PDB file of C-alpha atoms in Angstrom:
ATOM      1  CA  ASP A 527      91.379  81.253 106.729  1.00 67.00           C
ATOM      2  CA  VAL A 528      89.903  83.120 103.791  1.00 67.00           C
ATOM      3  CA  LYS A 529      87.089  81.306 102.036  1.00 88.00           C
ATOM      4  CA  VAL A 530      84.902  81.685  98.968  1.00 95.00           C
ATOM      5  CA  THR A 531      82.452  78.836  98.662  1.00 95.00           C
ATOM      6  CA  GLN A 532      80.477  77.967  95.559  1.00 95.00           C
ATOM      7  CA  SER A 533      77.438  75.832  96.209  1.00 88.00           C
ATOM      8  CA  SER A 534      77.854  73.249  93.458  1.00 89.00           C
ATOM      9  CA  ARG A 535      81.041  71.921  91.866  1.00 92.00           C
ATOM     10  CA  TYR A 536      79.207  70.113  89.067  1.00 95.00           C
ATOM     11  CA  LEU A 537      75.729  70.649  87.639  1.00 95.00           C
ATOM     12  CA  VAL A 538      73.900  69.127  84.686  1.00 97.00           C
ATOM     13  CA  LYS A 539      70.804  70.945  83.478  1.00 97.00           C
ATOM     14  CA  ARG A 540      68.483  70.798  80.522  1.00 97.00           C
ATOM     15  CA  THR A 541      67.962  73.555  77.978  1.00 97.00           C
ATOM     16  CA  GLY A 542      65.388  76.037  79.236  1.00 97.00           C
ATOM     17  CA  GLU A 543      65.834  75.285  82.927  1.00 97.00           C
ATOM     18  CA  LYS A 544      66.464  78.060  85.425  1.00 97.00           C
ATOM     19  CA  VAL A 545      69.839  77.701  87.093  1.00 97.00           C
ATOM     20  CA  PHE A 546      71.089  79.246  90.322  1.00 97.00           C
ATOM     21  CA  LEU A 547      74.794  79.392  91.151  1.00 97.00           C
ATOM     22  CA  GLU A 548      75.461  80.484  94.701  1.00 96.00           C
ATOM     23  CA  CYS A 549      78.631  82.035  96.083  1.00 97.00           C
ATOM     24  CA  VAL A 550      79.364  82.873  99.710  1.00 97.00           C
ATOM     25  CA  GLN A 551      82.410  84.648 101.138  1.00 96.00           C
ATOM     26  CA  ASP A 552      83.350  84.933 104.792  1.00 94.00           C
ATOM     27  CA  MET A 553      85.695  87.931 104.555  1.00 91.00           C
ATOM     28  CA  ASP A 554      83.237  90.832 104.664  1.00 92.00           C
ATOM     29  CA  HIS A 555      84.417  91.985 101.224  1.00 92.00           C
ATOM     30  CA  GLU A 556      82.351  94.576  99.405  1.00 91.00           C
ATOM     31  CA  ASN A 557      83.307  93.617  95.845  1.00 92.00           C
ATOM     32  CA  MET A 558      82.285  90.293  94.365  1.00 94.00           C
ATOM     33  CA  PHE A 559      82.576  88.976  90.811  1.00 95.00           C
ATOM     34  CA  TRP A 560      81.270  86.260  88.526  1.00 96.00           C
ATOM     35  CA  TYR A 561      83.553  85.074  85.733  1.00 96.00           C
ATOM     36  CA  ARG A 562      83.098  82.494  83.055  1.00 96.00           C
ATOM     37  CA  GLN A 563      86.129  80.404  82.053  1.00 96.00           C
ATOM     38  CA  ASP A 564      86.333  78.675  78.681  1.00 94.00           C
ATOM     39  CA  PRO A 565      89.412  77.015  77.145  1.00 90.00           C
ATOM     40  CA  GLY A 566      91.513  79.498  75.224  1.00 88.00           C
ATOM     41  CA  LEU A 567      89.353  82.468  76.226  1.00 91.00           C
ATOM     42  CA  GLY A 568      90.580  83.092  79.761  1.00 91.00           C
ATOM     43  CA  LEU A 569      88.268  84.514  82.400  1.00 93.00           C
ATOM     44  CA  ARG A 570      85.510  86.739  81.119  1.00 93.00           C
ATOM     45  CA  LEU A 571      83.577  88.998  83.450  1.00 92.00           C
ATOM     46  CA  ILE A 572      79.825  88.394  83.556  1.00 95.00           C
ATOM     47  CA  TYR A 573      78.748  90.668  86.413  1.00 94.00           C
ATOM     48  CA  PHE A 574      80.253  92.263  89.445  1.00 92.00           C
ATOM     49  CA  SER A 575      78.825  93.826  92.582  1.00 93.00           C
ATOM     50  CA  TYR A 576      80.445  96.573  94.600  1.00 89.00           C
ATOM     51  CA  ASP A 577      77.951  96.525  97.469  1.00 88.00           C
ATOM     52  CA  VAL A 578      74.717  94.961  98.636  1.00 91.00           C
ATOM     53  CA  LYS A 579      72.003  95.343  95.978  1.00 87.00           C
ATOM     54  CA  MET A 580      74.514  97.074  93.669  1.00 89.00           C
ATOM     55  CA  LYS A 581      75.583  95.390  90.456  1.00 92.00           C
ATOM     56  CA  GLU A 582      77.293  96.215  87.191  1.00 90.00           C
ATOM     57  CA  LYS A 583      77.348  94.341  83.915  1.00 91.00           C
ATOM     58  CA  GLY A 584      80.615  92.892  82.749  1.00 90.00           C
ATOM     59  CA  ASP A 585      81.581  91.975  79.213  1.00 89.00           C
ATOM     60  CA  ILE A 586      79.177  89.059  78.686  1.00 94.00           C
ATOM     61  CA  PRO A 587      76.007  89.655  80.758  1.00 96.00           C
ATOM     62  CA  GLU A 588      73.527  88.439  78.143  1.00 96.00           C
ATOM     63  CA  GLY A 589      71.504  85.488  79.397  1.00 96.00           C
ATOM     64  CA  TYR A 590      72.569  86.053  83.002  1.00 98.00           C
ATOM     65  CA  SER A 591      71.341  88.015  85.997  1.00 97.00           C
ATOM     66  CA  VAL A 592      72.658  88.369  89.519  1.00 97.00           C
ATOM     67  CA  SER A 593      71.394  88.940  93.013  1.00 96.00           C
ATOM     68  CA  ARG A 594      73.163  90.373  96.054  1.00 96.00           C
ATOM     69  CA  GLU A 595      70.737  90.662  98.939  1.00 94.00           C
ATOM     70  CA  LYS A 596      73.388  90.144 101.621  1.00 95.00           C
ATOM     71  CA  LYS A 597      76.996  91.191 101.653  1.00 95.00           C
ATOM     72  CA  GLU A 598      78.358  87.687 101.897  1.00 96.00           C
ATOM     73  CA  ARG A 599      76.282  86.129  99.115  1.00 96.00           C
ATOM     74  CA  PHE A 600      76.378  86.764  95.367  1.00 97.00           C
ATOM     75  CA  SER A 601      74.202  84.610  93.140  1.00 97.00           C
ATOM     76  CA  LEU A 602      74.358  84.086  89.396  1.00 97.00           C
ATOM     77  CA  ILE A 603      71.102  83.202  87.678  1.00 97.00           C
ATOM     78  CA  LEU A 604      70.588  81.706  84.256  1.00 97.00           C
ATOM     79  CA  GLU A 605      66.927  82.423  83.521  1.00 94.00           C
ATOM     80  CA  SER A 606      66.686  79.894  80.694  1.00 97.00           C
ATOM     81  CA  ALA A 607      69.813  77.811  80.288  1.00 97.00           C
ATOM     82  CA  SER A 608      71.154  77.211  76.793  1.00 97.00           C
ATOM     83  CA  THR A 609      73.839  74.840  75.540  1.00 97.00           C
ATOM     84  CA  ASN A 610      76.234  77.714  74.852  1.00 97.00           C
ATOM     85  CA  GLN A 611      76.248  78.442  78.577  1.00 98.00           C
ATOM     86  CA  THR A 612      78.020  75.158  79.250  1.00 98.00           C
ATOM     87  CA  SER A 613      81.154  76.365  81.004  1.00 97.00           C
ATOM     88  CA  MET A 614      83.136  76.746  84.212  1.00 96.00           C
ATOM     89  CA  TYR A 615      81.840  79.564  86.409  1.00 97.00           C
ATOM     90  CA  LEU A 616      84.144  81.194  88.927  1.00 97.00           C
ATOM     91  CA  CYS A 617      83.092  83.479  91.739  1.00 97.00           C
ATOM     92  CA  ALA A 618      85.565  85.825  93.402  1.00 95.00           C
ATOM     93  CA  SER A 619      85.612  88.414  96.137  1.00 94.00           C
ATOM     94  CA  ARG A 620      88.110  91.229  96.384  1.00 91.00           C
ATOM     95  CA  HIS A 621      90.163  92.281  99.365  1.00 88.00           C
ATOM     96  CA  PRO A 622      90.334  96.082  99.855  1.00 84.00           C
ATOM     97  CA  LEU A 623      94.017  95.955  98.838  1.00 81.00           C
ATOM     98  CA  GLY A 624      93.060  94.392  95.508  1.00 83.00           C
ATOM     99  CA  GLU A 625      93.675  90.655  95.753  1.00 87.00           C
ATOM    100  CA  LEU A 626      90.920  88.437  94.370  1.00 91.00           C
ATOM    101  CA  PHE A 627      89.967  85.262  96.206  1.00 94.00           C
ATOM    102  CA  PHE A 628      88.341  82.679  93.978  1.00 95.00           C
ATOM    103  CA  GLY A 629      85.955  79.873  94.707  1.00 95.00           C
ATOM    104  CA  GLU A 630      86.615  76.352  93.449  1.00 93.00           C
ATOM    105  CA  GLY A 631      84.338  76.886  90.462  1.00 95.00           C
ATOM    106  CA  SER A 632      81.057  75.414  89.269  1.00 96.00           C
ATOM    107  CA  ARG A 633      81.168  73.344  86.121  1.00 96.00           C
ATOM    108  CA  LEU A 634      77.824  73.604  84.383  1.00 97.00           C
ATOM    109  CA  THR A 635      76.732  71.327  81.551  1.00 97.00           C
ATOM    110  CA  VAL A 636      73.551  72.217  79.694  1.00 97.00           C
ATOM    111  CA  LEU A 637      72.075  69.397  77.613  1.00 96.00           C
TER     112      LEU A 637
ATOM    113  CA  GLN B 764      89.442  95.576  77.289  1.00 76.00           C
ATOM    114  CA  GLN B 765      90.984  92.148  77.614  1.00 87.00           C
ATOM    115  CA  PRO B 766      94.775  92.329  77.995  1.00 92.00           C
ATOM    116  CA  VAL B 767      96.940  90.352  75.590  1.00 95.00           C
ATOM    117  CA  GLN B 768      99.218  87.709  77.031  1.00 96.00           C
ATOM    118  CA  SER B 769     102.196  86.129  75.318  1.00 95.00           C
ATOM    119  CA  PRO B 770     103.269  83.481  74.770  1.00 96.00           C
ATOM    120  CA  GLN B 771     100.207  81.234  74.839  1.00 95.00           C
ATOM    121  CA  ALA B 772     102.243  78.283  76.055  1.00 96.00           C
ATOM    122  CA  VAL B 773     105.719  77.595  77.405  1.00 96.00           C
ATOM    123  CA  ILE B 774     107.472  74.284  77.986  1.00 97.00           C
ATOM    124  CA  LEU B 775     110.513  74.283  80.241  1.00 95.00           C
ATOM    125  CA  ARG B 776     112.942  71.928  81.908  1.00 96.00           C
ATOM    126  CA  GLU B 777     113.423  72.285  85.648  1.00 96.00           C
ATOM    127  CA  GLY B 778     115.851  75.079  86.381  1.00 95.00           C
ATOM    128  CA  GLU B 779     115.127  77.062  83.212  1.00 96.00           C
ATOM    129  CA  ASP B 780     113.761  80.605  83.141  1.00 96.00           C
ATOM    130  CA  ALA B 781     110.630  82.009  81.509  1.00 96.00           C
ATOM    131  CA  VAL B 782     109.030  85.385  80.880  1.00 97.00           C
ATOM    132  CA  ILE B 783     105.306  85.953  80.393  1.00 97.00           C
ATOM    133  CA  ASN B 784     104.115  89.265  79.019  1.00 97.00           C
ATOM    134  CA  CYS B 785     100.846  91.115  79.441  1.00 96.00           C
ATOM    135  CA  SER B 786      99.974  94.207  77.436  1.00 94.00           C
ATOM    136  CA  SER B 787      97.003  96.520  77.271  1.00 90.00           C
ATOM    137  CA  SER B 788      95.654  99.008  74.748  1.00 87.00           C
ATOM    138  CA  LYS B 789      94.444 101.244  77.594  1.00 84.00           C
ATOM    139  CA  ALA B 790      96.239 103.057  80.397  1.00 82.00           C
ATOM    140  CA  LEU B 791      96.536 100.738  83.363  1.00 82.00           C
ATOM    141  CA  TYR B 792      95.813 101.407  87.012  1.00 83.00           C
ATOM    142  CA  SER B 793      97.080  98.065  88.283  1.00 87.00           C
ATOM    143  CA  VAL B 794      98.175  94.638  87.124  1.00 91.00           C
ATOM    144  CA  HIS B 795      97.475  91.377  88.925  1.00 93.00           C
ATOM    145  CA  TRP B 796      99.084  87.994  88.347  1.00 95.00           C
ATOM    146  CA  TYR B 797      97.408  84.668  89.187  1.00 96.00           C
ATOM    147  CA  ARG B 798      98.321  81.032  88.738  1.00 96.00           C
ATOM    148  CA  GLN B 799      95.787  78.270  88.213  1.00 95.00           C
ATOM    149  CA  LYS B 800      96.678  74.617  88.527  1.00 94.00           C
ATOM    150  CA  HIS B 801      94.572  72.061  86.719  1.00 90.00           C
ATOM    151  CA  GLY B 802      91.213  71.566  88.425  1.00 87.00           C
ATOM    152  CA  GLU B 803      91.852  74.271  91.003  1.00 90.00           C
ATOM    153  CA  ALA B 804      90.879  77.894  91.521  1.00 91.00           C
ATOM    154  CA  PRO B 805      93.236  80.679  90.407  1.00 93.00           C
ATOM    155  CA  VAL B 806      95.558  81.785  93.191  1.00 93.00           C
ATOM    156  CA  PHE B 807      96.879  85.306  93.645  1.00 92.00           C
ATOM    157  CA  LEU B 808     100.607  85.815  93.068  1.00 92.00           C
ATOM    158  CA  MET B 809     101.059  89.578  93.211  1.00 90.00           C
ATOM    159  CA  ILE B 810      99.662  92.966  92.347  1.00 89.00           C
ATOM    160  CA  LEU B 811     101.570  95.917  90.906  1.00 89.00           C
ATOM    161  CA  LEU B 812     100.135  99.354  91.424  1.00 83.00           C
ATOM    162  CA  LYS B 813     102.692 101.828  90.205  1.00 71.00           C
ATOM    163  CA  GLY B 814     104.558 102.249  87.012  1.00 69.00           C
ATOM    164  CA  GLY B 815     108.104 101.052  87.448  1.00 66.00           C
ATOM    165  CA  GLU B 816     107.129  98.851  90.370  1.00 69.00           C
ATOM    166  CA  GLN B 817     108.794  95.486  90.639  1.00 69.00           C
ATOM    167  CA  LYS B 818     107.822  92.769  93.041  1.00 69.00           C
ATOM    168  CA  GLY B 819     109.182  89.385  93.972  1.00 73.00           C
ATOM    169  CA  HIS B 820     107.635  86.229  95.313  1.00 68.00           C
ATOM    170  CA  GLU B 821     110.225  83.501  95.908  1.00 71.00           C
ATOM    171  CA  LYS B 822     111.725  83.015  92.428  1.00 87.00           C
ATOM    172  CA  ILE B 823     108.755  84.619  90.717  1.00 91.00           C
ATOM    173  CA  SER B 824     108.860  88.354  90.166  1.00 92.00           C
ATOM    174  CA  ALA B 825     107.070  90.908  88.018  1.00 93.00           C
ATOM    175  CA  SER B 826     107.509  94.383  86.629  1.00 91.00           C
ATOM    176  CA  PHE B 827     105.040  97.033  85.532  1.00 90.00           C
ATOM    177  CA  ASN B 828     105.876  99.498  82.779  1.00 87.00           C
ATOM    178  CA  GLU B 829     103.104 102.072  82.922  1.00 82.00           C
ATOM    179  CA  LYS B 830     104.284 103.975  79.852  1.00 84.00           C
ATOM    180  CA  LYS B 831     104.281 100.886  77.686  1.00 83.00           C
ATOM    181  CA  GLN B 832     101.059  99.701  79.321  1.00 89.00           C
ATOM    182  CA  GLN B 833     102.511  96.306  79.977  1.00 91.00           C
ATOM    183  CA  SER B 834     103.703  93.966  82.679  1.00 94.00           C
ATOM    184  CA  SER B 835     106.042  90.988  82.652  1.00 95.00           C
ATOM    185  CA  LEU B 836     106.179  87.978  84.963  1.00 96.00           C
ATOM    186  CA  TYR B 837     109.612  86.401  85.451  1.00 95.00           C
ATOM    187  CA  LEU B 838     110.019  82.809  86.585  1.00 95.00           C
ATOM    188  CA  THR B 839     113.598  81.909  87.366  1.00 93.00           C
ATOM    189  CA  ALA B 840     115.087  78.477  88.015  1.00 92.00           C
ATOM    190  CA  SER B 841     111.658  76.964  87.436  1.00 93.00           C
ATOM    191  CA  GLN B 842     110.393  74.116  89.585  1.00 93.00           C
ATOM    192  CA  LEU B 843     107.863  71.401  88.814  1.00 95.00           C
ATOM    193  CA  SER B 844     105.401  73.189  91.100  1.00 93.00           C
ATOM    194  CA  TYR B 845     105.386  76.194  88.772  1.00 95.00           C
ATOM    195  CA  SER B 846     103.365  74.306  86.172  1.00 96.00           C
ATOM    196  CA  GLY B 847      99.937  75.771  85.577  1.00 96.00           C
ATOM    197  CA  THR B 848      98.168  78.513  83.683  1.00 96.00           C
ATOM    198  CA  TYR B 849      99.205  82.068  84.459  1.00 97.00           C
ATOM    199  CA  PHE B 850      96.737  84.902  84.064  1.00 96.00           C
ATOM    200  CA  CYS B 851      97.296  88.612  84.172  1.00 95.00           C
ATOM    201  CA  GLY B 852      94.437  90.811  85.269  1.00 93.00           C
ATOM    202  CA  THR B 853      94.263  94.503  84.550  1.00 90.00           C
ATOM    203  CA  ALA B 854      92.316  97.364  86.065  1.00 85.00           C
ATOM    204  CA  PHE B 855      91.882 100.743  84.423  1.00 78.00           C
ATOM    205  CA  ARG B 856      91.637 104.232  85.734  1.00 69.00           C
ATOM    206  CA  GLY B 857      88.093 105.522  86.228  1.00 63.00           C
ATOM    207  CA  GLY B 858      85.302 105.743  83.690  1.00 53.00           C
ATOM    208  CA  SER B 859      82.801 103.029  82.956  1.00 51.00           C
ATOM    209  CA  THR B 860      85.331 100.309  83.750  1.00 52.00           C
ATOM    210  CA  LEU B 861      85.967 101.442  87.327  1.00 54.00           C
ATOM    211  CA  GLY B 862      86.275  98.518  89.696  1.00 66.00           C
ATOM    212  CA  ARG B 863      86.483  95.873  87.011  1.00 79.00           C
ATOM    213  CA  LEU B 864      89.357  93.455  86.596  1.00 85.00           C
ATOM    214  CA  TYR B 865      89.904  92.067  83.094  1.00 89.00           C
ATOM    215  CA  PHE B 866      91.895  88.890  82.557  1.00 93.00           C
ATOM    216  CA  GLY B 867      94.014  87.780  79.649  1.00 93.00           C
ATOM    217  CA  ARG B 868      93.567  84.421  77.959  1.00 95.00           C
ATOM    218  CA  GLY B 869      96.303  82.814  80.002  1.00 95.00           C
ATOM    219  CA  THR B 870      99.739  81.304  79.424  1.00 97.00           C
ATOM    220  CA  GLN B 871     100.072  77.580  79.985  1.00 96.00           C
ATOM    221  CA  LEU B 872     103.407  76.773  81.593  1.00 97.00           C
ATOM    222  CA  THR B 873     104.646  73.197  81.746  1.00 97.00           C
ATOM    223  CA  VAL B 874     107.817  72.288  83.619  1.00 96.00           C
ATOM    224  CA  TRP B 875     109.385  68.893  82.946  1.00 95.00           C
ATOM    225  CA  PRO B 876     111.920  67.152  85.181  1.00 93.00           C
TER     226      PRO B 876
END
């Protein structure tokens, strides 16, 4: 069965802390994505990766970075968390035929 | 780049029909449709790749009008299980946006018994 696993469902961090959100897929997909979901705004693309060590900025990359050292793992990093980064973060990987498989999401609260 | 979805919200009785629209200001390569239930991850419904393509999934179907740069999702004889937020995702041909999938803001569908 297809699986995208996000390491933490809920996190609470303080302003200025470094935050790591991990995502692992077991489908050998090349493309992986990080989205941010806020009420009324839909899913907004932060970063995506089309291969190991390859990454592209999405629409809202400011304050975020990513790492893809292995094909199955795509990490989102908040170098210095701020309160406006409180949100739901969704990771996805894409099947070659186009379908996206999403993880369960990581709800981050920054105090 | 974000596609525009309409309406923002729909409330239905079981058995009623609904249409959700998704339009883009740019030429589309493909359109995806996803449904997200409260507290869960979005789940893929279907993808349309060609203008004029229509697809069905049980009583949920969609069309893609490439000329008008829009897609519509049709839910017929709605069931309680159809409740959730529906998102369209759009991909564009080539250029700096190659490979990206942009999502609309979502349409919240509520089906009452």
